């Protein structure tokens, strides 16, 4: 059983940077899990932002490519989402997620087993 506890996020003006973190109870997330960040804005469905897996590498939605990075620190057992050049449309609740596997075959929320509690990111114009 994997437990994910999120921290970070907050409020920033457009063009600023934030980081969200996701601490895992599992010993080696990158070896055995596909991990991901999702986001959900009010009135919208939860959607993928980025995925990372050992053999699949990283993948990002088009709107965040070049601005967001996803990484895992196995020593700290923590997943990170670094967000630069933030835009108001990035405002949402951000969720980390994980599923067993060396690849991320899909980026659909229903296919992920473990979830963090969510962290608010607000970007003002």
PDB file of C-alpha atoms in Angstrom:
ATOM      1  CA  UNK A   1       0.000   0.000   0.000  1.00  0.00           C
ATOM      2  CA  UNK A   2       1.387   3.377  -1.035  1.00  0.00           C
ATOM      3  CA  UNK A   3       0.472   6.565   0.779  1.00  0.00           C
ATOM      4  CA  UNK A   4       1.105   9.920  -0.888  1.00  0.00           C
ATOM      5  CA  UNK A   5       1.253  13.162   1.104  1.00  0.00           C
ATOM      6  CA  UNK A   6       1.447  16.442  -0.775  1.00  0.00           C
ATOM      7  CA  UNK A   7       2.928  19.809   0.165  1.00  0.00           C
ATOM      8  CA  UNK A   8       3.905  23.036  -1.514  1.00  0.00           C
ATOM      9  CA  UNK A   9       1.873  24.979  -4.046  1.00  0.00           C
ATOM     10  CA  UNK A  10       0.345  28.315  -3.078  1.00  0.00           C
ATOM     11  CA  UNK A  11      -0.309  31.616  -4.825  1.00  0.00           C
ATOM     12  CA  UNK A  12       1.886  33.478  -7.293  1.00  0.00           C
ATOM     13  CA  UNK A  13       1.628  36.119  -9.961  1.00  0.00           C
ATOM     14  CA  UNK A  14       1.792  35.195 -13.625  1.00  0.00           C
ATOM     15  CA  UNK A  15       5.349  34.461 -14.683  1.00  0.00           C
ATOM     16  CA  UNK A  16       6.309  33.164 -11.256  1.00  0.00           C
ATOM     17  CA  UNK A  17       7.371  29.718 -10.124  1.00  0.00           C
ATOM     18  CA  UNK A  18       6.079  27.174  -7.642  1.00  0.00           C
ATOM     19  CA  UNK A  19       6.877  23.625  -6.646  1.00  0.00           C
ATOM     20  CA  UNK A  20       4.534  20.925  -5.423  1.00  0.00           C
ATOM     21  CA  UNK A  21       5.884  17.878  -3.607  1.00  0.00           C
ATOM     22  CA  UNK A  22       4.509  14.408  -3.010  1.00  0.00           C
ATOM     23  CA  UNK A  23       6.109  12.260  -0.312  1.00  0.00           C
ATOM     24  CA  UNK A  24       5.599   8.529  -0.728  1.00  0.00           C
ATOM     25  CA  UNK A  25       5.595   5.762   1.827  1.00  0.00           C
ATOM     26  CA  UNK A  26       6.933   3.298  -0.763  1.00  0.00           C
ATOM     27  CA  UNK A  27      10.656   2.695  -0.745  1.00  0.00           C
ATOM     28  CA  UNK A  28      11.541   3.168  -4.426  1.00  0.00           C
ATOM     29  CA  UNK A  29       8.840   4.822  -6.463  1.00  0.00           C
ATOM     30  CA  UNK A  30      10.791   5.206  -9.667  1.00  0.00           C
ATOM     31  CA  UNK A  31      11.742   1.547  -9.890  1.00  0.00           C
ATOM     32  CA  UNK A  32       8.303   0.045  -9.525  1.00  0.00           C
ATOM     33  CA  UNK A  33       5.756   2.756 -10.259  1.00  0.00           C
ATOM     34  CA  UNK A  34       4.430   5.005 -12.918  1.00  0.00           C
ATOM     35  CA  UNK A  35       3.952   8.390 -11.231  1.00  0.00           C
ATOM     36  CA  UNK A  36       2.029  11.407 -12.415  1.00  0.00           C
ATOM     37  CA  UNK A  37       0.667  14.841 -11.676  1.00  0.00           C
ATOM     38  CA  UNK A  38      -2.932  15.723 -12.448  1.00  0.00           C
ATOM     39  CA  UNK A  39      -4.858  18.950 -12.000  1.00  0.00           C
ATOM     40  CA  UNK A  40      -8.471  19.918 -11.675  1.00  0.00           C
ATOM     41  CA  UNK A  41      -9.919  23.401 -12.016  1.00  0.00           C
ATOM     42  CA  UNK A  42     -13.385  24.236 -10.677  1.00  0.00           C
ATOM     43  CA  UNK A  43     -16.079  22.874 -12.946  1.00  0.00           C
ATOM     44  CA  UNK A  44     -13.621  20.864 -14.995  1.00  0.00           C
ATOM     45  CA  UNK A  45     -12.584  17.228 -15.093  1.00  0.00           C
ATOM     46  CA  UNK A  46      -9.318  16.077 -13.609  1.00  0.00           C
ATOM     47  CA  UNK A  47      -6.666  15.852 -16.306  1.00  0.00           C
ATOM     48  CA  UNK A  48      -3.090  14.768 -16.655  1.00  0.00           C
ATOM     49  CA  UNK A  49      -0.239  17.276 -16.464  1.00  0.00           C
ATOM     50  CA  UNK A  50       2.830  15.038 -16.535  1.00  0.00           C
ATOM     51  CA  UNK A  51       3.856  11.415 -16.171  1.00  0.00           C
ATOM     52  CA  UNK A  52       7.153   9.737 -15.342  1.00  0.00           C
ATOM     53  CA  UNK A  53       8.184   6.086 -15.391  1.00  0.00           C
ATOM     54  CA  UNK A  54      11.439   4.162 -15.404  1.00  0.00           C
ATOM     55  CA  UNK A  55      11.248   2.893 -18.966  1.00  0.00           C
ATOM     56  CA  UNK A  56       8.838   5.414 -20.428  1.00  0.00           C
ATOM     57  CA  UNK A  57      10.616   8.559 -19.331  1.00  0.00           C
ATOM     58  CA  UNK A  58       8.620  11.751 -18.956  1.00  0.00           C
ATOM     59  CA  UNK A  59       5.621  13.105 -20.821  1.00  0.00           C
ATOM     60  CA  UNK A  60       3.825  16.427 -20.535  1.00  0.00           C
ATOM     61  CA  UNK A  61       0.656  17.927 -21.888  1.00  0.00           C
ATOM     62  CA  UNK A  62       1.351  20.454 -24.617  1.00  0.00           C
ATOM     63  CA  UNK A  63       0.322  23.491 -22.596  1.00  0.00           C
ATOM     64  CA  UNK A  64       3.026  22.952 -19.945  1.00  0.00           C
ATOM     65  CA  UNK A  65       5.915  21.697 -22.074  1.00  0.00           C
ATOM     66  CA  UNK A  66       9.002  23.797 -21.529  1.00  0.00           C
ATOM     67  CA  UNK A  67       7.556  25.285 -18.334  1.00  0.00           C
ATOM     68  CA  UNK A  68       7.006  22.301 -15.999  1.00  0.00           C
ATOM     69  CA  UNK A  69       9.365  19.526 -14.991  1.00  0.00           C
ATOM     70  CA  UNK A  70       8.612  16.287 -13.131  1.00  0.00           C
ATOM     71  CA  UNK A  71      11.220  14.493 -11.077  1.00  0.00           C
ATOM     72  CA  UNK A  72      11.665  11.868  -8.362  1.00  0.00           C
ATOM     73  CA  UNK A  73      14.181  11.919  -5.541  1.00  0.00           C
ATOM     74  CA  UNK A  74      14.439   8.288  -4.469  1.00  0.00           C
ATOM     75  CA  UNK A  75      16.536   9.147  -1.438  1.00  0.00           C
ATOM     76  CA  UNK A  76      13.769  11.365  -0.120  1.00  0.00           C
ATOM     77  CA  UNK A  77      11.016   9.177  -1.622  1.00  0.00           C
ATOM     78  CA  UNK A  78       9.476  12.334  -3.048  1.00  0.00           C
ATOM     79  CA  UNK A  79       7.917  13.248  -6.379  1.00  0.00           C
ATOM     80  CA  UNK A  80       8.180  16.861  -7.494  1.00  0.00           C
ATOM     81  CA  UNK A  81       6.480  19.098 -10.007  1.00  0.00           C
ATOM     82  CA  UNK A  82       8.457  22.252 -10.712  1.00  0.00           C
ATOM     83  CA  UNK A  83       6.350  24.915 -12.401  1.00  0.00           C
ATOM     84  CA  UNK A  84       7.923  27.928 -14.084  1.00  0.00           C
ATOM     85  CA  UNK A  85       6.449  30.828 -16.045  1.00  0.00           C
ATOM     86  CA  UNK A  86       3.059  30.119 -14.510  1.00  0.00           C
ATOM     87  CA  UNK A  87      -0.069  31.379 -16.227  1.00  0.00           C
ATOM     88  CA  UNK A  88      -3.548  32.085 -14.803  1.00  0.00           C
ATOM     89  CA  UNK A  89      -4.863  29.062 -16.704  1.00  0.00           C
ATOM     90  CA  UNK A  90      -2.578  26.866 -14.588  1.00  0.00           C
ATOM     91  CA  UNK A  91      -4.770  27.643 -11.568  1.00  0.00           C
ATOM     92  CA  UNK A  92      -6.133  24.361 -10.225  1.00  0.00           C
ATOM     93  CA  UNK A  93      -5.879  21.785  -7.498  1.00  0.00           C
ATOM     94  CA  UNK A  94      -2.895  19.594  -8.261  1.00  0.00           C
ATOM     95  CA  UNK A  95      -2.819  15.885  -7.392  1.00  0.00           C
ATOM     96  CA  UNK A  96       0.018  13.385  -7.448  1.00  0.00           C
ATOM     97  CA  UNK A  97      -0.784   9.807  -8.358  1.00  0.00           C
ATOM     98  CA  UNK A  98       0.927   6.469  -8.778  1.00  0.00           C
ATOM     99  CA  UNK A  99       0.308   3.018 -10.216  1.00  0.00           C
ATOM    100  CA  UNK A 100       2.462  -0.079 -10.317  1.00  0.00           C
ATOM    101  CA  UNK A 101       4.442  -0.588 -13.498  1.00  0.00           C
ATOM    102  CA  UNK A 102       7.598   0.367 -15.358  1.00  0.00           C
ATOM    103  CA  UNK A 103       5.632   2.310 -17.966  1.00  0.00           C
ATOM    104  CA  UNK A 104       2.700   4.712 -17.899  1.00  0.00           C
ATOM    105  CA  UNK A 105       0.379   3.085 -20.467  1.00  0.00           C
ATOM    106  CA  UNK A 106      -2.255   5.746 -20.031  1.00  0.00           C
ATOM    107  CA  UNK A 107      -2.665   9.155 -18.411  1.00  0.00           C
ATOM    108  CA  UNK A 108      -6.273   8.638 -17.412  1.00  0.00           C
ATOM    109  CA  UNK A 109      -7.114   9.263 -13.743  1.00  0.00           C
ATOM    110  CA  UNK A 110      -9.141   6.043 -13.509  1.00  0.00           C
ATOM    111  CA  UNK A 111      -6.016   4.005 -14.258  1.00  0.00           C
ATOM    112  CA  UNK A 112      -4.078   5.285 -11.241  1.00  0.00           C
ATOM    113  CA  UNK A 113      -4.314   3.501  -7.918  1.00  0.00           C
ATOM    114  CA  UNK A 114      -2.813   5.840  -5.334  1.00  0.00           C
ATOM    115  CA  UNK A 115      -3.549   9.529  -4.888  1.00  0.00           C
ATOM    116  CA  UNK A 116      -2.318  12.469  -2.878  1.00  0.00           C
ATOM    117  CA  UNK A 117      -4.762  14.720  -1.082  1.00  0.00           C
ATOM    118  CA  UNK A 118      -4.463  17.649  -3.493  1.00  0.00           C
ATOM    119  CA  UNK A 119      -2.678  21.000  -3.328  1.00  0.00           C
ATOM    120  CA  UNK A 120      -4.016  24.348  -4.507  1.00  0.00           C
ATOM    121  CA  UNK A 121      -2.048  26.400  -7.035  1.00  0.00           C
ATOM    122  CA  UNK A 122      -3.386  29.867  -7.795  1.00  0.00           C
ATOM    123  CA  UNK A 123      -1.874  32.132 -10.448  1.00  0.00           C
ATOM    124  CA  UNK A 124      -3.040  35.728 -10.647  1.00  0.00           C
ATOM    125  CA  UNK A 125      -2.713  37.943 -13.696  1.00  0.00           C
TER     126      UNK A 125
END
